[in-house]
DNA sequence: TCATGCATGTCAGGAGTTTGACATGCAAGA
DNA sequence: TCTTGCATGTCAAACTCCTGACATGCATGA
């Protein structure tokens, strides 16, 4: 280990664009831009789509749970829910017997809009996933997970 | 190919959290949060730090070039530059002979603040990089690059 | 020469997000 | 019992960022 690639305690490369953080940010920005443009034509924002997707898989999620799932604050998700509610894509009870969390559910229209949006998002996911060798995909998913866990801890 | 993991034209997993886009977003959000908190104590925002880092490596970059390098719009970078200029961390000529682009440069104070911020950002980068097996790091960087390129095209 | 295209810098407006704060509801322990 | 802690929902204000638009400067080709 006299040159080349030092092992565990190596400092980040001098060139910013060679650092993991920069690459991560670039990929995330590209994804955000692509989804933003595609969803705009469907009349949805990225957080709105994320919210619908989460509710489809786990109906009854509360505002706070949705916020965590979409990586935004409770306050932000609150306005997102309000918008979706006004648009008639979700329903949420005004009160509840048990606790304070208000469970949200998709409406029929919500399911339709989600299905329409899903097709374009799938296409984007395909384009992105297709850019990485298939045998490396599982490792990639795992690494991203570990990175997030290491930073959240 | 009758079950298990179909190859190239497979649809994204039903579980949102298993999709590449979700993992990417989660990791990026975690990174953003970590950097945000660490830099706040140094009196810098993430775009401001990115701007300083870019200018350190390639002095004389214009507003538009910095914007592309930091993945924001020209308008956003413009206010960032204004802030850094008011704080005395960078300098930018009011006019220029050739063309319209105004080359920015770090001041002495800018170098100092960048050096201080760099230490905490390095620590975060270490934490993140340390979470992925070393022999996979190069592939990971390449894959992220390919993903971004596939989406930008 | 001049017209068209392109990139840059900048202003104005609006949409989205965050920070800070407060009240409500439940659970666990003194 | 009650009180402390914690999570939730919500309001208000500030900030950040983006979209849309316009003027400037250079290059290219008619």
GROMACS .gro file of C-alpha atoms (C1' of nucleotides) in nm:
model
  366
    1UNK     CA    1   0.000   0.000   0.000
    2UNK     CA    2   0.256   0.253  -0.109
    3UNK     CA    3   0.049   0.446  -0.357
    4UNK     CA    4  -0.257   0.407  -0.577
    5UNK     CA    5  -0.563   0.342  -0.366
    6UNK     CA    6  -0.508   0.371   0.008
    7UNK     CA    7  -0.760   0.172   0.202
    8UNK     CA    8  -0.989   0.260   0.487
    9UNK     CA    9  -0.882   0.598   0.624
   10UNK     CA   10  -0.814   0.763   0.289
   11UNK     CA   11  -0.914   1.128   0.253
   12UNK     CA   12  -1.170   1.212  -0.014
   13UNK     CA   13  -1.026   1.286  -0.357
   14UNK     CA   14  -0.923   1.645  -0.421
   15UNK     CA   15  -1.142   1.661  -0.727
   16UNK     CA   16  -1.492   1.727  -0.596
   17UNK     CA   17  -1.653   1.551  -0.888
   18UNK     CA   18  -1.480   1.228  -0.788
   19UNK     CA   19  -1.633   1.225  -0.443
   20UNK     CA   20  -1.919   0.997  -0.358
   21UNK     CA   21  -2.132   1.284  -0.232
   22UNK     CA   22  -2.104   1.473  -0.556
   23UNK     CA   23  -2.197   1.175  -0.768
   24UNK     CA   24  -2.488   1.098  -0.541
   25UNK     CA   25  -2.614   1.453  -0.565
   26UNK     CA   26  -2.579   1.456  -0.941
   27UNK     CA   27  -2.775   1.135  -0.986
   28UNK     CA   28  -3.045   1.252  -0.745
   29UNK     CA   29  -3.072   1.587  -0.923
   30UNK     CA   30  -3.106   1.415  -1.259
   31UNK     CA   31  -3.377   1.186  -1.123
   32UNK     CA   32  -3.560   1.474  -0.966
   33UNK     CA   33  -3.551   1.673  -1.287
   34UNK     CA   34  -3.675   1.385  -1.498
   35UNK     CA   35  -3.960   1.301  -1.263
   36UNK     CA   36  -4.048   1.664  -1.220
   37UNK     CA   37  -4.091   1.719  -1.590
   38UNK     CA   38  -4.280   1.396  -1.653
   39UNK     CA   39  -4.516   1.437  -1.359
   40UNK     CA   40  -4.586   1.802  -1.433
   41UNK     CA   41  -4.765   1.699  -1.751
   42UNK     CA   42  -4.980   1.472  -1.534
   43UNK     CA   43  -5.059   1.754  -1.297
   44UNK     CA   44  -4.865   1.608  -1.007
   45UNK     CA   45  -4.557   1.713  -0.813
   46UNK     CA   46  -4.292   1.467  -0.700
   47UNK     CA   47  -4.397   1.474  -0.332
   48UNK     CA   48  -4.759   1.429  -0.437
   49UNK     CA   49  -4.670   1.124  -0.643
   50UNK     CA   50  -4.461   0.982  -0.361
   51UNK     CA   51  -4.751   1.032  -0.126
   52UNK     CA   52  -4.996   0.853  -0.354
   53UNK     CA   53  -4.753   0.566  -0.405
   54UNK     CA   54  -4.703   0.521  -0.032
   55UNK     CA   55  -5.077   0.531   0.033
   56UNK     CA   56  -5.142   0.274  -0.235
   57UNK     CA   57  -4.908   0.029  -0.071
   58UNK     CA   58  -4.997   0.102   0.288
   59UNK     CA   59  -5.344   0.256   0.313
   60UNK     CA   60  -5.419   0.442   0.631
   61UNK     CA   61  -5.081   0.601   0.678
   62UNK     CA   62  -5.080   0.921   0.883
   63UNK     CA   63  -4.936   1.257   0.786
   64UNK     CA   64  -4.624   1.208   0.997
   65UNK     CA   65  -4.564   0.859   0.860
   66UNK     CA   66  -4.602   0.982   0.504
   67UNK     CA   67  -4.360   1.265   0.575
   68UNK     CA   68  -4.095   1.022   0.693
   69UNK     CA   69  -4.157   0.799   0.394
   70UNK     CA   70  -4.117   1.086   0.150
   71UNK     CA   71  -3.821   1.247   0.330
   72UNK     CA   72  -3.989   1.579   0.400
   73UNK     CA   73  -4.113   1.749   0.716
   74UNK     CA   74  -4.458   1.697   0.862
   75UNK     CA   75  -4.545   2.052   0.767
   76UNK     CA   76  -4.457   2.001   0.404
   77UNK     CA   77  -4.649   1.678   0.384
   78UNK     CA   78  -4.942   1.852   0.545
   79UNK     CA   79  -4.977   2.095   0.256
   80UNK     CA   80  -4.927   1.810   0.011
   81UNK     CA   81  -5.212   1.619   0.173
   82UNK     CA   82  -5.427   1.927   0.170
   83UNK     CA   83  -5.369   1.967  -0.202
   84UNK     CA   84  -5.444   1.604  -0.275
   85UNK     CA   85  -5.754   1.624  -0.060
   86UNK     CA   86  -5.878   1.935  -0.240
   87UNK     CA   87  -5.812   1.759  -0.571
   88UNK     CA   88  -6.021   1.466  -0.452
   89UNK     CA   89  -5.741   1.212  -0.477
   90UNK     CA   90  -5.736   1.116  -0.111
   91UNK     CA   91  -5.971   1.120   0.186
   92UNK     CA   92  -5.892   1.182   0.547
   93UNK     CA   93  -6.129   1.179   0.844
   94UNK     CA   94  -6.167   1.503   1.037
   95UNK     CA   95  -6.150   1.326   1.371
   96UNK     CA   96  -6.058   0.990   1.517
   97UNK     CA   97  -6.147   0.788   1.824
   98UNK     CA   98  -5.808   0.652   1.901
   99UNK     CA   99  -5.507   0.883   1.921
  100UNK     CA  100  -5.440   1.184   1.703
  101UNK     CA  101  -5.314   1.036   1.378
  102UNK     CA  102  -5.557   1.075   1.088
  103UNK     CA  103  -5.539   0.780   0.845
  104UNK     CA  104  -5.542   0.878   0.477
  105UNK     CA  105  -5.682   0.670   0.193
  106UNK     CA  106  -5.681   0.691  -0.186
  107UNK     CA  107  -6.007   0.764  -0.365
  108UNK     CA  108  -6.105   0.600  -0.693
  109UNK     CA  109  -5.981   0.906  -0.875
  110UNK     CA  110  -5.662   0.886  -0.675
  111UNK     CA  111  -5.604   0.532  -0.794
  112UNK     CA  112  -5.662   0.636  -1.154
  113UNK     CA  113  -5.424   0.932  -1.138
  114UNK     CA  114  -5.161   0.718  -0.968
  115UNK     CA  115  -5.188   0.453  -1.237
  116UNK     CA  116  -5.141   0.716  -1.508
  117UNK     CA  117  -4.843   0.872  -1.333
  118UNK     CA  118  -4.691   0.534  -1.259
  119UNK     CA  119  -4.642   0.455  -1.625
  120UNK     CA  120  -4.416   0.753  -1.686
  121UNK     CA  121  -4.229   0.702  -1.360
  122UNK     CA  122  -4.172   0.340  -1.449
  123UNK     CA  123  -4.020   0.447  -1.777
  124UNK     CA  124  -3.779   0.675  -1.595
  125UNK     CA  125  -3.691   0.401  -1.348
  126UNK     CA  126  -3.624   0.170  -1.642
  127UNK     CA  127  -3.396   0.421  -1.805
  128UNK     CA  128  -3.202   0.463  -1.484
  129UNK     CA  129  -3.191   0.097  -1.390
  130UNK     CA  130  -3.089   0.003  -1.742
  131UNK     CA  131  -2.777   0.215  -1.707
  132UNK     CA  132  -2.627  -0.013  -1.443
  133UNK     CA  133  -2.506  -0.369  -1.517
  134UNK     CA  134  -2.770  -0.607  -1.396
  135UNK     CA  135  -2.541  -0.819  -1.185
  136UNK     CA  136  -2.449  -0.510  -0.986
  137UNK     CA  137  -2.801  -0.388  -0.917
  138UNK     CA  138  -2.853  -0.572  -0.589
  139UNK     CA  139  -2.520  -0.450  -0.454
  140UNK     CA  140  -2.604  -0.098  -0.561
  141UNK     CA  141  -2.935  -0.102  -0.376
  142UNK     CA  142  -2.767  -0.241  -0.067
  143UNK     CA  143  -2.486   0.015  -0.077
  144UNK     CA  144  -2.728   0.306  -0.106
  145UNK     CA  145  -2.914   0.167   0.190
  146UNK     CA  146  -2.598   0.138   0.397
  147UNK     CA  147  -2.492   0.488   0.305
  148UNK     CA  148  -2.823   0.630   0.419
  149UNK     CA  149  -2.816   0.431   0.740
  150UNK     CA  150  -2.462   0.546   0.816
  151UNK     CA  151  -2.563   0.909   0.779
  152UNK     CA  152  -2.890   0.887   0.965
  153UNK     CA  153  -2.741   0.720   1.271
  154UNK     CA  154  -3.699  -1.701  -1.698
  155UNK     CA  155  -4.020  -1.823  -1.542
  156UNK     CA  156  -3.995  -1.649  -1.208
  157UNK     CA  157  -3.740  -1.499  -0.969
  158UNK     CA  158  -3.548  -1.217  -1.129
  159UNK     CA  159  -3.638  -1.146  -1.489
  160UNK     CA  160  -3.367  -0.964  -1.673
  161UNK     CA  161  -3.367  -0.653  -1.883
  162UNK     CA  162  -3.727  -0.547  -1.935
  163UNK     CA  163  -3.847  -0.625  -1.583
  164UNK     CA  164  -4.097  -0.386  -1.427
  165UNK     CA  165  -3.991  -0.205  -1.111
  166UNK     CA  166  -4.069  -0.389  -0.787
  167UNK     CA  167  -4.415  -0.332  -0.643
  168UNK     CA  168  -4.263  -0.227  -0.313
  169UNK     CA  169  -4.163   0.136  -0.363
  170UNK     CA  170  -3.883   0.109  -0.110
  171UNK     CA  171  -3.716  -0.156  -0.325
  172UNK     CA  172  -3.693   0.068  -0.626
  173UNK     CA  173  -3.367   0.231  -0.726
  174UNK     CA  174  -3.520   0.577  -0.731
  175UNK     CA  175  -3.642   0.549  -0.374
  176UNK     CA  176  -3.308   0.430  -0.245
  177UNK     CA  177  -3.131   0.705  -0.432
  178UNK     CA  178  -3.362   0.965  -0.289
  179UNK     CA  179  -3.321   0.831   0.062
  180UNK     CA  180  -2.943   0.838   0.045
  181UNK     CA  181  -2.942   1.185  -0.104
  182UNK     CA  182  -3.182   1.312   0.162
  183UNK     CA  183  -2.965   1.167   0.437
  184UNK     CA  184  -2.656   1.328   0.289
  185UNK     CA  185  -2.831   1.659   0.250
  186UNK     CA  186  -2.951   1.651   0.609
  187UNK     CA  187  -2.610   1.565   0.747
  188UNK     CA  188  -2.432   1.833   0.549
  189UNK     CA  189  -2.700   2.085   0.626
  190UNK     CA  190  -2.664   2.041   0.998
  191UNK     CA  191  -2.285   2.037   0.997
  192UNK     CA  192  -2.248   2.339   0.770
  193UNK     CA  193  -2.507   2.543   0.954
  194UNK     CA  194  -2.277   2.556   1.254
  195UNK     CA  195  -2.011   2.697   1.021
  196UNK     CA  196  -2.247   2.958   0.889
  197UNK     CA  197  -2.273   2.810   0.541
  198UNK     CA  198  -2.550   2.653   0.336
  199UNK     CA  199  -2.496   2.351   0.116
  200UNK     CA  200  -2.509   2.547  -0.213
  201UNK     CA  201  -2.268   2.801  -0.067
  202UNK     CA  202  -2.023   2.528   0.028
  203UNK     CA  203  -2.056   2.367  -0.314
  204UNK     CA  204  -1.986   2.701  -0.474
  205UNK     CA  205  -1.674   2.761  -0.267
  206UNK     CA  206  -1.546   2.411  -0.339
  207UNK     CA  207  -1.594   2.455  -0.713
  208UNK     CA  208  -1.423   2.793  -0.710
  209UNK     CA  209  -1.130   2.654  -0.517
  210UNK     CA  210  -1.068   2.393  -0.780
  211UNK     CA  211  -1.145   2.602  -1.084
  212UNK     CA  212  -1.100   2.971  -1.007
  213UNK     CA  213  -1.269   3.211  -1.243
  214UNK     CA  214  -1.585   3.011  -1.300
  215UNK     CA  215  -1.887   3.215  -1.407
  216UNK     CA  216  -2.228   3.220  -1.246
  217UNK     CA  217  -2.380   2.993  -1.511
  218UNK     CA  218  -2.094   2.746  -1.488
  219UNK     CA  219  -2.121   2.732  -1.111
  220UNK     CA  220  -2.494   2.677  -1.141
  221UNK     CA  221  -2.444   2.374  -1.362
  222UNK     CA  222  -2.177   2.240  -1.131
  223UNK     CA  223  -2.400   2.270  -0.827
  224UNK     CA  224  -2.716   2.145  -1.002
  225UNK     CA  225  -2.920   2.458  -0.948
  226UNK     CA  226  -3.050   2.729  -1.181
  227UNK     CA  227  -2.854   3.039  -1.275
  228UNK     CA  228  -3.098   3.246  -1.073
  229UNK     CA  229  -3.042   3.044  -0.756
  230UNK     CA  230  -2.668   3.052  -0.795
  231UNK     CA  231  -2.691   3.425  -0.851
  232UNK     CA  232  -2.831   3.484  -0.502
  233UNK     CA  233  -2.575   3.242  -0.358
  234UNK     CA  234  -2.295   3.441  -0.517
  235UNK     CA  235  -2.448   3.762  -0.393
  236UNK     CA  236  -2.449   3.627  -0.040
  237UNK     CA  237  -2.093   3.504  -0.060
  238UNK     CA  238  -1.987   3.835  -0.205
  239UNK     CA  239  -2.157   4.031   0.074
  240UNK     CA  240  -1.988   3.801   0.326
  241UNK     CA  241  -1.654   3.879   0.167
  242UNK     CA  242  -1.577   3.518   0.073
  243UNK     CA  243  -1.555   3.575  -0.301
  244UNK     CA  244  -1.489   3.859  -0.541
  245UNK     CA  245  -1.640   3.924  -0.878
  246UNK     CA  246  -1.565   4.207  -1.121
  247UNK     CA  247  -1.850   4.442  -1.203
  248UNK     CA  248  -1.766   4.443  -1.570
  249UNK     CA  249  -1.553   4.255  -1.819
  250UNK     CA  250  -1.386   4.326  -2.150
  251UNK     CA  251  -1.457   4.000  -2.319
  252UNK     CA  252  -1.809   3.858  -2.326
  253UNK     CA  253  -2.061   3.874  -2.046
  254UNK     CA  254  -1.947   3.608  -1.802
  255UNK     CA  255  -1.808   3.746  -1.476
  256UNK     CA  256  -1.529   3.527  -1.332
  257UNK     CA  257  -1.551   3.467  -0.956
  258UNK     CA  258  -1.257   3.411  -0.723
  259UNK     CA  259  -1.213   3.313  -0.359
  260UNK     CA  260  -1.082   3.572  -0.114
  261UNK     CA  261  -0.840   3.486   0.166
  262UNK     CA  262  -1.132   3.470   0.404
  263UNK     CA  263  -1.310   3.247   0.156
  264UNK     CA  264  -1.020   3.003   0.160
  265UNK     CA  265  -1.022   2.998   0.539
  266UNK     CA  266  -1.395   2.936   0.567
  267UNK     CA  267  -1.377   2.667   0.303
  268UNK     CA  268  -1.095   2.491   0.487
  269UNK     CA  269  -1.295   2.495   0.810
  270UNK     CA  270  -1.608   2.364   0.640
  271UNK     CA  271  -1.414   2.103   0.450
  272UNK     CA  272  -1.312   1.922   0.765
  273UNK     CA  273  -1.668   1.848   0.869
  274UNK     CA  274  -1.774   1.761   0.516
  275UNK     CA  275  -1.483   1.523   0.488
  276UNK     CA  276  -1.597   1.350   0.804
  277UNK     CA  277  -1.941   1.303   0.657
  278UNK     CA  278  -1.796   1.173   0.333
  279UNK     CA  279  -1.587   0.928   0.533
  280UNK     CA  280  -1.888   0.803   0.721
  281UNK     CA  281  -2.076   0.750   0.397
  282UNK     CA  282  -1.788   0.601   0.203
  283UNK     CA  283  -1.704   0.372   0.491
  284UNK     CA  284  -2.048   0.216   0.467
  285UNK     CA  285  -1.974   0.060   0.128
  286UNK     CA  286  -1.725  -0.226   0.079
  287UNK     CA  287  -1.408  -0.080  -0.060
  288UNK     CA  288  -1.382  -0.310  -0.357
  289UNK     CA  289  -1.722  -0.189  -0.471
  290UNK     CA  290  -1.656   0.184  -0.445
  291UNK     CA  291  -1.527   0.235  -0.798
  292UNK     CA  292  -1.823   0.050  -0.946
  293UNK     CA  293  -2.061   0.250  -0.731
  294UNK     CA  294  -1.917   0.579  -0.854
  295UNK     CA  295  -1.937   0.461  -1.212
  296UNK     CA  296  -2.294   0.339  -1.176
  297UNK     CA  297  -2.411   0.668  -1.028
  298UNK     CA  298  -2.246   0.844  -1.317
  299UNK     CA  299  -2.418   0.625  -1.572
  300UNK     CA  300  -2.753   0.669  -1.403
  301UNK     CA  301  -2.723   1.045  -1.415
  302UNK     CA  302  -2.611   1.040  -1.777
  303UNK     CA  303  -2.901   0.815  -1.875
  304UNK     CA  304  -3.149   1.056  -1.720
  305UNK     CA  305  -2.994   1.374  -1.849
  306UNK     CA  306  -2.979   1.260  -2.210
  307DT     C1'  307  -2.354   4.443  -4.324
  308DC     C1'  308  -2.704   4.241  -4.079
  309DA     C1'  309  -2.995   3.886  -3.897
  310DT     C1'  310  -3.040   3.486  -3.646
  311DG     C1'  311  -2.907   3.183  -3.276
  312DC     C1'  312  -2.704   3.105  -2.840
  313DA     C1'  313  -2.522   3.186  -2.379
  314DT     C1'  314  -2.494   3.493  -2.003
  315DG     C1'  315  -2.664   3.806  -1.609
  316DT     C1'  316  -3.051   3.984  -1.383
  317DC     C1'  317  -3.531   4.114  -1.221
  318DA     C1'  318  -4.005   3.991  -1.068
  319DG     C1'  319  -4.339   3.667  -0.912
  320DG     C1'  320  -4.488   3.247  -0.720
  321DA     C1'  321  -4.459   2.779  -0.554
  322DG     C1'  322  -4.251   2.464  -0.225
  323DT     C1'  323  -4.001   2.376   0.193
  324DT     C1'  324  -3.817   2.458   0.630
  325DT     C1'  325  -3.777   2.642   1.112
  326DG     C1'  326  -4.020   2.766   1.525
  327DA     C1'  327  -4.404   2.733   1.801
  328DC     C1'  328  -4.824   2.563   2.024
  329DA     C1'  329  -5.212   2.245   2.148
  330DT     C1'  330  -5.385   1.773   2.166
  331DG     C1'  331  -5.369   1.270   2.279
  332DC     C1'  332  -5.152   0.856   2.463
  333DA     C1'  333  -4.819   0.588   2.750
  334DA     C1'  334  -4.508   0.494   3.120
  335DG     C1'  335  -4.337   0.588   3.570
  336DA     C1'  336  -4.332   0.829   4.028
  337DT     C1'  337  -5.346   1.003   4.052
  338DC     C1'  338  -5.058   1.292   3.813
  339DT     C1'  339  -4.675   1.422   3.573
  340DT     C1'  340  -4.335   1.367   3.258
  341DG     C1'  341  -4.213   1.236   2.800
  342DC     C1'  342  -4.319   1.161   2.330
  343DA     C1'  343  -4.565   1.171   1.892
  344DT     C1'  344  -4.902   1.390   1.622
  345DG     C1'  345  -5.153   1.782   1.366
  346DT     C1'  346  -5.147   2.252   1.260
  347DC     C1'  347  -5.049   2.757   1.222
  348DA     C1'  348  -4.733   3.145   1.100
  349DA     C1'  349  -4.321   3.348   0.912
  350DA     C1'  350  -3.900   3.311   0.671
  351DC     C1'  351  -3.621   3.119   0.346
  352DT     C1'  352  -3.491   2.880  -0.072
  353DC     C1'  353  -3.562   2.763  -0.522
  354DC     C1'  354  -3.781   2.767  -0.961
  355DT     C1'  355  -4.044   2.952  -1.375
  356DG     C1'  356  -4.096   3.325  -1.684
  357DA     C1'  357  -3.915   3.714  -1.887
  358DC     C1'  358  -3.597   4.061  -2.066
  359DA     C1'  359  -3.151   4.285  -2.208
  360DT     C1'  360  -2.668   4.227  -2.324
  361DG     C1'  361  -2.265   4.027  -2.577
  362DC     C1'  362  -2.066   3.714  -2.910
  363DA     C1'  363  -2.064   3.403  -3.317
  364DT     C1'  364  -2.228   3.230  -3.735
  365DG     C1'  365  -2.408   3.249  -4.196
  366DA     C1'  366  -2.693   3.490  -4.543
   0.00000   0.00000   0.00000
